[in-house]
mmCIF file of C-alpha atoms in Angstrom:
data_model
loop_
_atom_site.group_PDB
_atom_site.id
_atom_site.type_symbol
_atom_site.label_atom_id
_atom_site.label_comp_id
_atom_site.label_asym_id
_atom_site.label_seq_id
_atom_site.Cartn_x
_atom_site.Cartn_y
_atom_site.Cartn_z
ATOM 1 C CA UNK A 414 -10.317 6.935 -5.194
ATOM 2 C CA UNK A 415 -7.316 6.835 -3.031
ATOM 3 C CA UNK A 416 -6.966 8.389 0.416
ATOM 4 C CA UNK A 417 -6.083 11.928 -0.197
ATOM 5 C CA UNK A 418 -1.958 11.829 1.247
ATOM 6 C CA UNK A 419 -0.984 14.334 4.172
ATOM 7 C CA UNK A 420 2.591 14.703 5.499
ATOM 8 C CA UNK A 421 3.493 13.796 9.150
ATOM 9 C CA UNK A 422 6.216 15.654 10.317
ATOM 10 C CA UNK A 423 7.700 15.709 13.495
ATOM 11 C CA UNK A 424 7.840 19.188 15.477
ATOM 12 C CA UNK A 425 11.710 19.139 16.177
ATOM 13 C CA UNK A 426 12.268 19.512 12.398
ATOM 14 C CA UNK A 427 12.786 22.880 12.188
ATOM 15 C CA UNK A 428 15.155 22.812 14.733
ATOM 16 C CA UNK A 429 17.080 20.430 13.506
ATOM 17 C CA UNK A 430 17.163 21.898 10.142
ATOM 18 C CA UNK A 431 18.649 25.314 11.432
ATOM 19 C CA UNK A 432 21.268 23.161 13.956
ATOM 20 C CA UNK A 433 22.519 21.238 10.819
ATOM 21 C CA UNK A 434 22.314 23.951 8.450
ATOM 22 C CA UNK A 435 24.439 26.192 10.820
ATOM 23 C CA UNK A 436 26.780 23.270 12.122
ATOM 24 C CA UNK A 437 27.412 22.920 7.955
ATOM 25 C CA UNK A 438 27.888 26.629 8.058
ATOM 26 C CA UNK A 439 25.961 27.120 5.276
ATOM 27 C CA UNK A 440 23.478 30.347 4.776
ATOM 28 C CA UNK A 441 20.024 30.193 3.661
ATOM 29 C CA UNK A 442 20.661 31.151 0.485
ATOM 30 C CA UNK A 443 23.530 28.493 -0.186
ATOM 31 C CA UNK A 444 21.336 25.089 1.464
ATOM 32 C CA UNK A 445 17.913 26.813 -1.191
ATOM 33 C CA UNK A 446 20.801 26.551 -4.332
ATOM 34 C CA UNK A 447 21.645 23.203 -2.785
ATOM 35 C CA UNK A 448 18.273 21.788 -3.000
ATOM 36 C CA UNK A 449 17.158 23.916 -6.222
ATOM 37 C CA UNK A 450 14.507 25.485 -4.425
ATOM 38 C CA UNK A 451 13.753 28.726 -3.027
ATOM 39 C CA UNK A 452 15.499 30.884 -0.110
ATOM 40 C CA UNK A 453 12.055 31.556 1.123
ATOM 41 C CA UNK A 454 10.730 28.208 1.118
ATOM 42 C CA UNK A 455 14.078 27.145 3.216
ATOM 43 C CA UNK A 456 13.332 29.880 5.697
ATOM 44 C CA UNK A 457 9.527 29.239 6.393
ATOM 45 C CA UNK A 458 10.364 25.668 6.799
ATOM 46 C CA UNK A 459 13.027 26.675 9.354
ATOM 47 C CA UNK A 460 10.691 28.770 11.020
ATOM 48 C CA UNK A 461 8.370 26.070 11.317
ATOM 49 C CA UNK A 462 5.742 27.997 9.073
ATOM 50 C CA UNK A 463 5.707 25.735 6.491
ATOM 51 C CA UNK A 464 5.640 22.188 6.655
ATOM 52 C CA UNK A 465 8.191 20.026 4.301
ATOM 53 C CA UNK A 466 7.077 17.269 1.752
ATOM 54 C CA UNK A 467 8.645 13.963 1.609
ATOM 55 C CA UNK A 468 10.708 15.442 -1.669
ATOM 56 C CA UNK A 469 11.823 18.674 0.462
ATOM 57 C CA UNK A 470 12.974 16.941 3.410
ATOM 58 C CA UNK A 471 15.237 13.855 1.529
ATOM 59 C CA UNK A 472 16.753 16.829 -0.345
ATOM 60 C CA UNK A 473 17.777 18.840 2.644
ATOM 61 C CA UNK A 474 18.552 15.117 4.091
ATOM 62 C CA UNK A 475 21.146 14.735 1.346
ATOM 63 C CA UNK A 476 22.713 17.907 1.125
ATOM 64 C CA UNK A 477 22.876 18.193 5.017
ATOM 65 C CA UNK A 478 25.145 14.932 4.968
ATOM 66 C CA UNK A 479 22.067 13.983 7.640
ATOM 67 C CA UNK A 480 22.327 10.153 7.062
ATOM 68 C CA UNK A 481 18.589 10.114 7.426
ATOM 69 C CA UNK A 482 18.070 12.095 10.099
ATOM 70 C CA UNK A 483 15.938 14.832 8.645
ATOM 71 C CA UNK A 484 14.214 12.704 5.914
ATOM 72 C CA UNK A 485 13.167 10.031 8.677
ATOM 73 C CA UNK A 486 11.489 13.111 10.400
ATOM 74 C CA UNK A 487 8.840 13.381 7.366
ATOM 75 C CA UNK A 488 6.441 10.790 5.838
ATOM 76 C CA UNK A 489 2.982 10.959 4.015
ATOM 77 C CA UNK A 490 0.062 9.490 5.296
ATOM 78 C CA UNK A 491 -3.463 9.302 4.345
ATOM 79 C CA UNK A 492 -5.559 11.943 5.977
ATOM 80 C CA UNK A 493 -5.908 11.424 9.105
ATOM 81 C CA UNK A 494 -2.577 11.654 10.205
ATOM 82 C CA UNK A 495 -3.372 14.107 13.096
ATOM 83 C CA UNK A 496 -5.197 11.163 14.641
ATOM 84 C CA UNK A 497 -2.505 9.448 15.268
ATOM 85 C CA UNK A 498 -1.520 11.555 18.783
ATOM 86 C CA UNK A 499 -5.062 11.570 19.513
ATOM 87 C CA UNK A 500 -5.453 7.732 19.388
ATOM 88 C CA UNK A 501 -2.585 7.908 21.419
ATOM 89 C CA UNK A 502 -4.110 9.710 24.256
ATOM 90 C CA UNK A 503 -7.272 8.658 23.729
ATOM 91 C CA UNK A 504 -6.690 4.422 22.809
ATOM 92 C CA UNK A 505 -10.272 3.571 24.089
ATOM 93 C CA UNK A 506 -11.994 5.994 21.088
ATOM 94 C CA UNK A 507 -9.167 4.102 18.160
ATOM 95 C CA UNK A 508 -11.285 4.712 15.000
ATOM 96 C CA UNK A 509 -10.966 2.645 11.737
ATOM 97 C CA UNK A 510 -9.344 6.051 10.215
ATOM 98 C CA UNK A 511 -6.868 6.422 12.740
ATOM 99 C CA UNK A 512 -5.939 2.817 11.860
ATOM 100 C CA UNK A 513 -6.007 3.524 8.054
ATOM 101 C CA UNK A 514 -3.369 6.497 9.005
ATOM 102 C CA UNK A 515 -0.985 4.144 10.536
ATOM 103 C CA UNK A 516 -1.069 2.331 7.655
ATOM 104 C CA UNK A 517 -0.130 4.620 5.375
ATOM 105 C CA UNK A 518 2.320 5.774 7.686
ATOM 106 C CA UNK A 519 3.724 2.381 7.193
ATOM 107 C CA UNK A 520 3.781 2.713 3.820
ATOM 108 C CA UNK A 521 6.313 6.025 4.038
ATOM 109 C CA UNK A 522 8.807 4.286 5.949
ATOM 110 C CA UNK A 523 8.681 1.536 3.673
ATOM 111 C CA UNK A 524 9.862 3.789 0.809
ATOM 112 C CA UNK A 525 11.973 5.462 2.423
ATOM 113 C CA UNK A 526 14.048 2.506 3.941
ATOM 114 C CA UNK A 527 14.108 1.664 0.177
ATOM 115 C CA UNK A 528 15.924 5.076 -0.758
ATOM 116 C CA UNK A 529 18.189 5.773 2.723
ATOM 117 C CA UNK A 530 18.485 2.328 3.980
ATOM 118 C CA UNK A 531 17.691 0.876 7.427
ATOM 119 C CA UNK A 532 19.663 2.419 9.765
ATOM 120 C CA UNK A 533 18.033 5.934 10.098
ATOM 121 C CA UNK A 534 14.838 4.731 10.390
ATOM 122 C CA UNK A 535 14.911 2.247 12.743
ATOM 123 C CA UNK A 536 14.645 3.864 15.809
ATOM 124 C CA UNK A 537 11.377 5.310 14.775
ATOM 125 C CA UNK A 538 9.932 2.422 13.796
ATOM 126 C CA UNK A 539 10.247 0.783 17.344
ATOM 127 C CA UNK A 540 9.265 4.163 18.270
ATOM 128 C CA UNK A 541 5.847 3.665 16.532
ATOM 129 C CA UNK A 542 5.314 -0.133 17.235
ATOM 130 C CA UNK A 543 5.398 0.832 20.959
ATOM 131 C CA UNK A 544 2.612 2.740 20.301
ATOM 132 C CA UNK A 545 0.635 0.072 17.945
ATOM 133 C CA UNK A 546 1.617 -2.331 20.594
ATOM 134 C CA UNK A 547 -0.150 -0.058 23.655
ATOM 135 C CA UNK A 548 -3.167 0.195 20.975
ATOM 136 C CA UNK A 549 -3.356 -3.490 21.946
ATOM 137 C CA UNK A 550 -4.514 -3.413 25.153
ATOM 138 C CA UNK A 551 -6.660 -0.799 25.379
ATOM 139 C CA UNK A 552 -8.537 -0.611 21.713
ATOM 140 C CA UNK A 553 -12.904 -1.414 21.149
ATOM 141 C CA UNK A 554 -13.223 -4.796 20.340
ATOM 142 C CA UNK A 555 -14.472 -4.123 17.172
ATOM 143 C CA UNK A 556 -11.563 -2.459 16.133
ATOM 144 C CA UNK A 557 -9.017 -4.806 17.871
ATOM 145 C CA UNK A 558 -8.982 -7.094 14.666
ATOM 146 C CA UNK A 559 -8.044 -4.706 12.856
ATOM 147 C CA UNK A 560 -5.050 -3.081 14.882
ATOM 148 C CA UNK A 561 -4.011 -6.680 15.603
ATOM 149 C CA UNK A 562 -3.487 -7.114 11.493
ATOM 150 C CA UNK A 563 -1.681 -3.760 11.603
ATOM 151 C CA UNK A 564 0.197 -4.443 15.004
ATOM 152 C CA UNK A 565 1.235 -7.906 12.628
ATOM 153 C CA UNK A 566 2.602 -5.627 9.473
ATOM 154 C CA UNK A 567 4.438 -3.088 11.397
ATOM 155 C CA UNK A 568 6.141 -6.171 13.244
ATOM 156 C CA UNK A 569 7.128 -7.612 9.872
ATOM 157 C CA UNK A 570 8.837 -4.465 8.708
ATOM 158 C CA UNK A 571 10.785 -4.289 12.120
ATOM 159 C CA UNK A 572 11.818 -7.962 11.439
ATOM 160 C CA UNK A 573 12.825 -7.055 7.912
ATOM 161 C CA UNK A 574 14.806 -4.059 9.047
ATOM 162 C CA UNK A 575 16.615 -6.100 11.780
ATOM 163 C CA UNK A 576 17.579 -8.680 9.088
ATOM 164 C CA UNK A 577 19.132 -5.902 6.858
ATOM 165 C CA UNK A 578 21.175 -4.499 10.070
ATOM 166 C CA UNK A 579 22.428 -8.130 10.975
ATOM 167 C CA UNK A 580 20.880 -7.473 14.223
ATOM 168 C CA UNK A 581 19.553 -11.536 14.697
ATOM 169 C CA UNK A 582 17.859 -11.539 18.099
ATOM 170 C CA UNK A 583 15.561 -8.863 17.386
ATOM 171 C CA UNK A 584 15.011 -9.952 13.892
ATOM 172 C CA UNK A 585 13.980 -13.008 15.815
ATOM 173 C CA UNK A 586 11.617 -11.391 18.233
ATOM 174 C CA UNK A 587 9.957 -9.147 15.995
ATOM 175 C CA UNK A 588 8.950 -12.291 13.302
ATOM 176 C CA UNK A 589 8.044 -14.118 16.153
ATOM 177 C CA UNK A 590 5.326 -11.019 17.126
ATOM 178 C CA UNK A 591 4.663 -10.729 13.487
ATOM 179 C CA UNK A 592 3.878 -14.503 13.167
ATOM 180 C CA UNK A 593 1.521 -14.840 16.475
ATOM 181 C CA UNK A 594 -0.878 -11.193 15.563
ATOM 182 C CA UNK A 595 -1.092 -12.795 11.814
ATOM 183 C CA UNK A 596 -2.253 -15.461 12.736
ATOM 184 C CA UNK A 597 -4.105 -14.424 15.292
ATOM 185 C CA UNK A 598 -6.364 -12.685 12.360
ATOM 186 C CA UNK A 599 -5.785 -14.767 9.771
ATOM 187 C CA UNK A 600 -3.827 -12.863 7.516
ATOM 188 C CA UNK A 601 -2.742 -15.946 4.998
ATOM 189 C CA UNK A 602 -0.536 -13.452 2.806
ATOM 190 C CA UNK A 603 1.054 -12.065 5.842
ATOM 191 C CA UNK A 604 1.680 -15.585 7.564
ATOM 192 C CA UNK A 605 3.817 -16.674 4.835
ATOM 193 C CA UNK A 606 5.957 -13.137 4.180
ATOM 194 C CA UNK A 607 6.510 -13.857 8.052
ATOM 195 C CA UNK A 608 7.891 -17.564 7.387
ATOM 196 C CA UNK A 609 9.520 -16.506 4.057
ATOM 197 C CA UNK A 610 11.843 -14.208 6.164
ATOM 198 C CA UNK A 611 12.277 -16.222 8.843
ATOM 199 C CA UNK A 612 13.441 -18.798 5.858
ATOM 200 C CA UNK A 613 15.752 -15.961 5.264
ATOM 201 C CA UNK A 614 16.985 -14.909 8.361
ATOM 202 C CA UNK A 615 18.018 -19.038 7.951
ATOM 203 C CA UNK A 616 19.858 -18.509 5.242
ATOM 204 C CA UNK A 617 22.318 -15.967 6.509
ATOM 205 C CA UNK A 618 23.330 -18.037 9.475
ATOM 206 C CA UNK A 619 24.007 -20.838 7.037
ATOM 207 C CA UNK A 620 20.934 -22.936 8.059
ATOM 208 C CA UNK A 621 20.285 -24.043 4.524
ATOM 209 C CA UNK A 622 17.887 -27.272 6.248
ATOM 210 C CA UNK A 623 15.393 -24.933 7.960
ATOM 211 C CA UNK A 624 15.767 -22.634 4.920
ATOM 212 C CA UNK A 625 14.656 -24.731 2.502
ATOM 213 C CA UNK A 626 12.169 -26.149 4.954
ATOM 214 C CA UNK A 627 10.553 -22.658 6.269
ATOM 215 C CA UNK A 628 10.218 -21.232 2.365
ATOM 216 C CA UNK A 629 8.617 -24.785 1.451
ATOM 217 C CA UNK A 630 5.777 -24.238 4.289
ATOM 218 C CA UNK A 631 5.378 -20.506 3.635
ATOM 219 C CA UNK A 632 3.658 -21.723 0.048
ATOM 220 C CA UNK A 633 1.730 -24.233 0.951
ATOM 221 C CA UNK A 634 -1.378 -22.442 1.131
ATOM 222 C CA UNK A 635 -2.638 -22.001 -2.354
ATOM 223 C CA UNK A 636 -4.346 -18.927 -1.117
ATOM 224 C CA UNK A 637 -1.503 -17.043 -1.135
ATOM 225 C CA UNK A 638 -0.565 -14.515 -2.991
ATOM 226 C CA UNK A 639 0.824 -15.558 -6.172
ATOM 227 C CA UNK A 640 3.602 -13.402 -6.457
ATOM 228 C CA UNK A 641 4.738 -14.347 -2.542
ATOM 229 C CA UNK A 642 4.507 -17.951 -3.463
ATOM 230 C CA UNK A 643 6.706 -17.064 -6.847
ATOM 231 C CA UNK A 644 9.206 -15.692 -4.167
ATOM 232 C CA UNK A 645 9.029 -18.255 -1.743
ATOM 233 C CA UNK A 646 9.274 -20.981 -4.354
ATOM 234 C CA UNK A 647 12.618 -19.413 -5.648
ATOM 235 C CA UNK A 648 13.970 -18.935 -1.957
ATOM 236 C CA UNK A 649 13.699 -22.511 -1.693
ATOM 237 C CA UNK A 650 15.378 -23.798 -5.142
ATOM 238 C CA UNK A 651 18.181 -21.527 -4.035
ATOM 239 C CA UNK A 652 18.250 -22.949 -0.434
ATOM 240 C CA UNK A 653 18.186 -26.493 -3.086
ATOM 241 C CA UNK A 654 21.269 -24.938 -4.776
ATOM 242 C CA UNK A 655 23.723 -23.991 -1.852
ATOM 243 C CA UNK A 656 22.872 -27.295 -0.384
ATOM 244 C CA UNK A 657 24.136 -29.198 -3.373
ATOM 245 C CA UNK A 658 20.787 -30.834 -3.932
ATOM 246 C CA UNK A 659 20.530 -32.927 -7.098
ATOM 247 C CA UNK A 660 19.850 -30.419 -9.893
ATOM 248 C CA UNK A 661 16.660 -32.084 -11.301
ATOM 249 C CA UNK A 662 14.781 -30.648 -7.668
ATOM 250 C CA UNK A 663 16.733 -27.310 -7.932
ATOM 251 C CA UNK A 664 15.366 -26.864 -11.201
ATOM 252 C CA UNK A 665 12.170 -27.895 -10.644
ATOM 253 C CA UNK A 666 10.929 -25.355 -8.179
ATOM 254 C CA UNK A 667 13.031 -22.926 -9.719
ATOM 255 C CA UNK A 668 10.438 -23.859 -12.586
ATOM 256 C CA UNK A 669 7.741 -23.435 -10.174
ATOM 257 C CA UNK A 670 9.096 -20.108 -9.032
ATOM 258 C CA UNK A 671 9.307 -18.453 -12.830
ATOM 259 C CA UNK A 672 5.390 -20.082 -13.681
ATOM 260 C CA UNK A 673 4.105 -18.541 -11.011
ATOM 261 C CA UNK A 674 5.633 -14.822 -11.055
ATOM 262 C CA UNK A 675 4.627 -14.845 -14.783
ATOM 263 C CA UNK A 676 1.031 -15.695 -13.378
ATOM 264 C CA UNK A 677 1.733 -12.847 -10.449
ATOM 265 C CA UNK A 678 1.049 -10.425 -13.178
ATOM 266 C CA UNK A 679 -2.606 -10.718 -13.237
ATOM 267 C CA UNK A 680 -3.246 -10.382 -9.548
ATOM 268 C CA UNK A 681 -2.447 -6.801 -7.262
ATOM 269 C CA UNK A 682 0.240 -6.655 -4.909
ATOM 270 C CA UNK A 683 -0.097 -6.580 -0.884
ATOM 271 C CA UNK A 684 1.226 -3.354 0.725
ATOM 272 C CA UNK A 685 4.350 -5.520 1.858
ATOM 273 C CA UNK A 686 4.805 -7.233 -1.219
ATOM 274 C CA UNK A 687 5.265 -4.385 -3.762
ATOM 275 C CA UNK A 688 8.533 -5.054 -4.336
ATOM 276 C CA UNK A 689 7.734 -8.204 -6.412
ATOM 277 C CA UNK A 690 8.429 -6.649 -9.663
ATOM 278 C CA UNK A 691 9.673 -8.519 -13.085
ATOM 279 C CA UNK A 692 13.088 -7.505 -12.377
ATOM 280 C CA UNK A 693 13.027 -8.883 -8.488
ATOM 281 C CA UNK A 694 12.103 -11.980 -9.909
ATOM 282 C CA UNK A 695 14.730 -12.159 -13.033
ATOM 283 C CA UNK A 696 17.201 -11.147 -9.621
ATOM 284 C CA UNK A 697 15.899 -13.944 -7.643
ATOM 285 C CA UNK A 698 15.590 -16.330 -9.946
ATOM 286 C CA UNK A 699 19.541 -15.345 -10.981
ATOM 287 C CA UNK A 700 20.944 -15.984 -7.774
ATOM 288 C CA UNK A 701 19.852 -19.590 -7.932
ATOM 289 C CA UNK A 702 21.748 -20.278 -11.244
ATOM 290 C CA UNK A 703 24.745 -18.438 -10.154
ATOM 291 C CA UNK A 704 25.105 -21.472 -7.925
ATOM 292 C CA UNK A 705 24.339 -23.600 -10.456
ATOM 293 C CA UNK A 706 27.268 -21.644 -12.612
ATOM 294 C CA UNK A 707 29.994 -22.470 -9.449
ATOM 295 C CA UNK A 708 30.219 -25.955 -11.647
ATOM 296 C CA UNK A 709 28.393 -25.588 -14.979
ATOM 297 C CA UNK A 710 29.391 -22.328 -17.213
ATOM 298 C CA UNK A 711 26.029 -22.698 -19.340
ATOM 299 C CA UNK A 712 24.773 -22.249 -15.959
ATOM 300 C CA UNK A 713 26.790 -19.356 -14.740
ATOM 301 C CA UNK A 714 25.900 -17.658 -18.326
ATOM 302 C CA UNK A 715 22.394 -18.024 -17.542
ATOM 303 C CA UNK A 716 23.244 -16.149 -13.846
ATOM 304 C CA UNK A 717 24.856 -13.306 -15.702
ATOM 305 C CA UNK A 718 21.739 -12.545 -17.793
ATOM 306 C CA UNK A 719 19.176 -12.834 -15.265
ATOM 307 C CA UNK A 720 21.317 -10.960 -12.898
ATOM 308 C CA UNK A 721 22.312 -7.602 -15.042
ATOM 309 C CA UNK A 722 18.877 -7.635 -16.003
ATOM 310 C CA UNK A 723 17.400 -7.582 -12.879
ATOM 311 C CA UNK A 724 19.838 -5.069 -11.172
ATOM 312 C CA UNK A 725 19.778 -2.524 -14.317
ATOM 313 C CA UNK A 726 16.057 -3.076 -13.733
ATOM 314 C CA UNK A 727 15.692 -1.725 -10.358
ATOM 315 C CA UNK A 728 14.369 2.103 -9.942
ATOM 316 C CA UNK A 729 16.207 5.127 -9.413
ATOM 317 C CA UNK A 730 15.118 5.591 -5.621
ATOM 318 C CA UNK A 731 16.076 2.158 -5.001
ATOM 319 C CA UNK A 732 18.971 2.115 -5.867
ATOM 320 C CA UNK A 733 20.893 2.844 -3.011
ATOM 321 C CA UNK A 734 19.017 0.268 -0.892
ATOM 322 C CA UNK A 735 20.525 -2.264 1.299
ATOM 323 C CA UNK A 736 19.025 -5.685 -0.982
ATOM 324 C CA UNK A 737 20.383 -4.085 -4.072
ATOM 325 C CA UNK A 738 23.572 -4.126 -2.412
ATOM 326 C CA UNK A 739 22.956 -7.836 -2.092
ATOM 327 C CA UNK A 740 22.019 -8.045 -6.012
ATOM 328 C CA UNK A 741 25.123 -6.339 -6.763
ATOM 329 C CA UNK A 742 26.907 -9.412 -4.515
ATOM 330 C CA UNK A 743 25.164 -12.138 -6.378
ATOM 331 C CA UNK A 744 25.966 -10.427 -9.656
ATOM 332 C CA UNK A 745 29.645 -9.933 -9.103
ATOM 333 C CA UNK A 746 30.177 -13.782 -8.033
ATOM 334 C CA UNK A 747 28.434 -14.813 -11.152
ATOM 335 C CA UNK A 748 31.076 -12.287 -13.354
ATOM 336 C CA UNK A 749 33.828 -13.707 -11.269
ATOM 337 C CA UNK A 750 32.714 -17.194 -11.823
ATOM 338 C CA UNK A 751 32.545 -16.119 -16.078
ATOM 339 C CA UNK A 752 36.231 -14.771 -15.638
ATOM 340 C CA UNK A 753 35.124 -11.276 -15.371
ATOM 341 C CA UNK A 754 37.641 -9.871 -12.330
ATOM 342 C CA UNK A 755 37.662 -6.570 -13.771
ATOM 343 C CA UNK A 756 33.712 -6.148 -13.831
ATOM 344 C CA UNK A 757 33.067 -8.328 -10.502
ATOM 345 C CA UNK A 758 35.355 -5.274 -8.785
ATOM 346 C CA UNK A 759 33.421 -2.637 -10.374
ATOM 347 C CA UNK A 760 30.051 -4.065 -8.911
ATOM 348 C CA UNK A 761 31.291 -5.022 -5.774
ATOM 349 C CA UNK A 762 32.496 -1.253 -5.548
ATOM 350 C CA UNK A 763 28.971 -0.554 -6.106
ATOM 351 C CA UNK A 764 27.882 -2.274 -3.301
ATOM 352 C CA UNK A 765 30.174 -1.159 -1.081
ATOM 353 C CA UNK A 766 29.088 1.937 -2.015
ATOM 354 C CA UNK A 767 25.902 1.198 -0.617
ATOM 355 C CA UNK A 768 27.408 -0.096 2.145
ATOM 356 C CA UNK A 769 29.293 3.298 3.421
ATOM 357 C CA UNK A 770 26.077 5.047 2.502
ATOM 358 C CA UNK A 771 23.940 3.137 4.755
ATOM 359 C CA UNK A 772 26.648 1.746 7.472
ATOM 360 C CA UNK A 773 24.908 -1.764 7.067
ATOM 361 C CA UNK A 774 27.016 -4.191 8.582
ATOM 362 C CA UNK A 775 24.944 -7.220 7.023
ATOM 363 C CA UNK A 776 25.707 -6.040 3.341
ATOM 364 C CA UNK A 777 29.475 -5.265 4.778
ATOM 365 C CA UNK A 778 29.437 -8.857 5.737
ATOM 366 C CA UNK A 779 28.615 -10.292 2.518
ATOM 367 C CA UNK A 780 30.773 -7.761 0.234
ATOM 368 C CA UNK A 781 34.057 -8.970 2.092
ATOM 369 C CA UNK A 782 33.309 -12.301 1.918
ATOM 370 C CA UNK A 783 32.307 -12.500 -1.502
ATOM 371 C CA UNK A 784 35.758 -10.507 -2.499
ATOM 372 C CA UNK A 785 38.226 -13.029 -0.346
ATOM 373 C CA UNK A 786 35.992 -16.278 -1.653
ATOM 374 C CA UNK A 787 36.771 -14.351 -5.190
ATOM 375 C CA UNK A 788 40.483 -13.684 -4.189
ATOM 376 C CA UNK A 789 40.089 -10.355 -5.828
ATOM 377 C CA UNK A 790 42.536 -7.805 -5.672
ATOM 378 C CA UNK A 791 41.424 -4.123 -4.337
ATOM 379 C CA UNK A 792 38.354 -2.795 -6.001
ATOM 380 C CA UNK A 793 38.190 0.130 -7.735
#
């Protein structure tokens, strides 16, 4: 049975709530009807009498105009979550449940940098790291492993979220922290999501030789999880593709890549791997033939399926998220490259949607570059 959830909320919501509420100059009444829920509910949340689900506090997020700063103030955890300030206080008596509460804290922000983006939730991140990071020093040996594994995940999701904000030094440090606590443990699965997005980080400076080379090493280790090796098997054949490699080795890991997310099926998912759904994959895999397609239509064809596939396959809370945006990019090259101007617009639009939403300067990057290598006119 899973851990029964809890919500973590941080005590300056209710004051923020009322300060944005009244800065919006809205009444009680008008934020409830806002959020289609009660006037009552708004008010004991506001008076810090009741406390505000995950649900409650993205809705008053949105209709604030908060940009994450009120739904980055709630996330659920596993029971246990009032441990966390104690463990703080108290680092020398860090119990396995504390440690199981930071982990499913974890697993909040995770979700929620898939619905709002990177930006807002950044800073809270670091703020919690600091505190994994002071664990460190002072936790029981026998609980050090497991803080250290922890301490390795939390690092890997700062990495992540520095990628996404183009932000390349501390993308750098944080994979680098991530990398040296998982193996430090052991963590296999971890090791390689570590050297997958370092492969990435590669890729966006235009380092298509360590690329290649970083997502080759990060499945070498049969061990791994399947579905990470599926992903870092098609991060290479597209590292293949940009190069210009011949297209006999670009298609043969790309084979590699599709065998082994059909096998991924069979096996569970790590916490940090959940994303690796059928539609990531037909995404993924996409990307590489829209390459392909800059010089071979049958190609590019093939780049258009995959590609609307995977993006009409993502869900409804991701869909505002910072890699969709990047979807959208891949998918609007391949239309351009089919002769499709009018519907490469329309999806970059999208993506620039997702750009204003989440003020990523990353995905801003890529959407102007893709529409002046296109030579498109002004999007929709």
């Amino acid at each position: 049975m899973p851990p029964r959830a809890t919500t973590i909320v941080d005590p300056s919501f209710p004051a923020e709530l009322r300060r944005l509420r009244e800065e919006r100059g809205l009444s009680l009444r008008q934020l409830a009807a806002a959020v289609s829920y009660g006037k009552s509910l708004v008010h004991q949340i506001e008076a810090g009498q009741t406390k505000p689900t995950v649900d409650v506090a993205v809705r008053l997020d949105a209709a604030l105009e908060a940009h994450g700063a009120l739904a980055t103030m709630v996330v659920d955890a596993p029971d246990g979550g009032s441990r966390l300030a104690y463990m703080r206080a108290q680092p020398r008596k860090v119990d396995l449940a504390a440690v199981d509460a930071l982990c499913g804290l974890l697993a909040g922000y995770r979700r929620l940098e898939d619905a709002i983006g990177s930006g807002p939730i950044m800073g809270p991140v670091r703020v919690h790291l600091d505190t994994v990071a002071s664990l460190l020093r002072d936790a029981p040996h026998d609980v050090r492993p497991r803080i250290v594994d922890v301490a390795g995940q939390w690092a890997q999701f700062a990495g992540w979220l520095s990628i996404a904000r183009g932000e390349e030094r501390a993308a750098t440090v944080w994979n680098a922290r991530a990398l040296r606590w998982a193996m430090e443990v052991g963590n296999t699965d971890l090791v390689a999501t570590v050297l997958s997005f370092q492969g990435h980080q590669a890729e966006l400076r235009h380092d298509l030789s360590a690329m290649i080379e970083l997502s080759r090493e990060s499945r070498r280790d049969e061990a791994v999880n399947t579905a990470l090796r599926a992903y870092c098997a098609g991060q290479e054949a597209r590292g293949l593709a940009m190069a210009g490699a011949p297209g006999a080795d670009v298609l043969a890991r790309l084979s590699e890549a599709s065998d082994l997310s059909a096998q991924s099926a069979e096996e569970p998912l790590s916490p940090w791997g959940y994303w690796y759904t059928p539609s990531f994959f037909s995404v993924q895999q996409g990307s590489v033939w829209r390459y392909l397609g800059a010089a071979d239509s049958r190609a590019n064809d093939r780049a258009v399926e995959l590609l609307t596939a995977g993006v009409a396959g993502v869900s409804e809370e991701a869909g505002g998220a910072e890699w969709h945006g990047r979807n959208l990019v891949h998918l609007a090259i391949a239309q351009a490259q089919a002769g499709d101007a009018a519907a490469a617009r329309e999806t970059l639009a999208a993506a620039d949607a997702i750009v204003l939403a989440t003020a990523s300067r990353e995905l801003a990057r890529q959407v102007t570059e893709a529409v002046h290598h296109l030579r498109l006119s002004a999007m929709p």
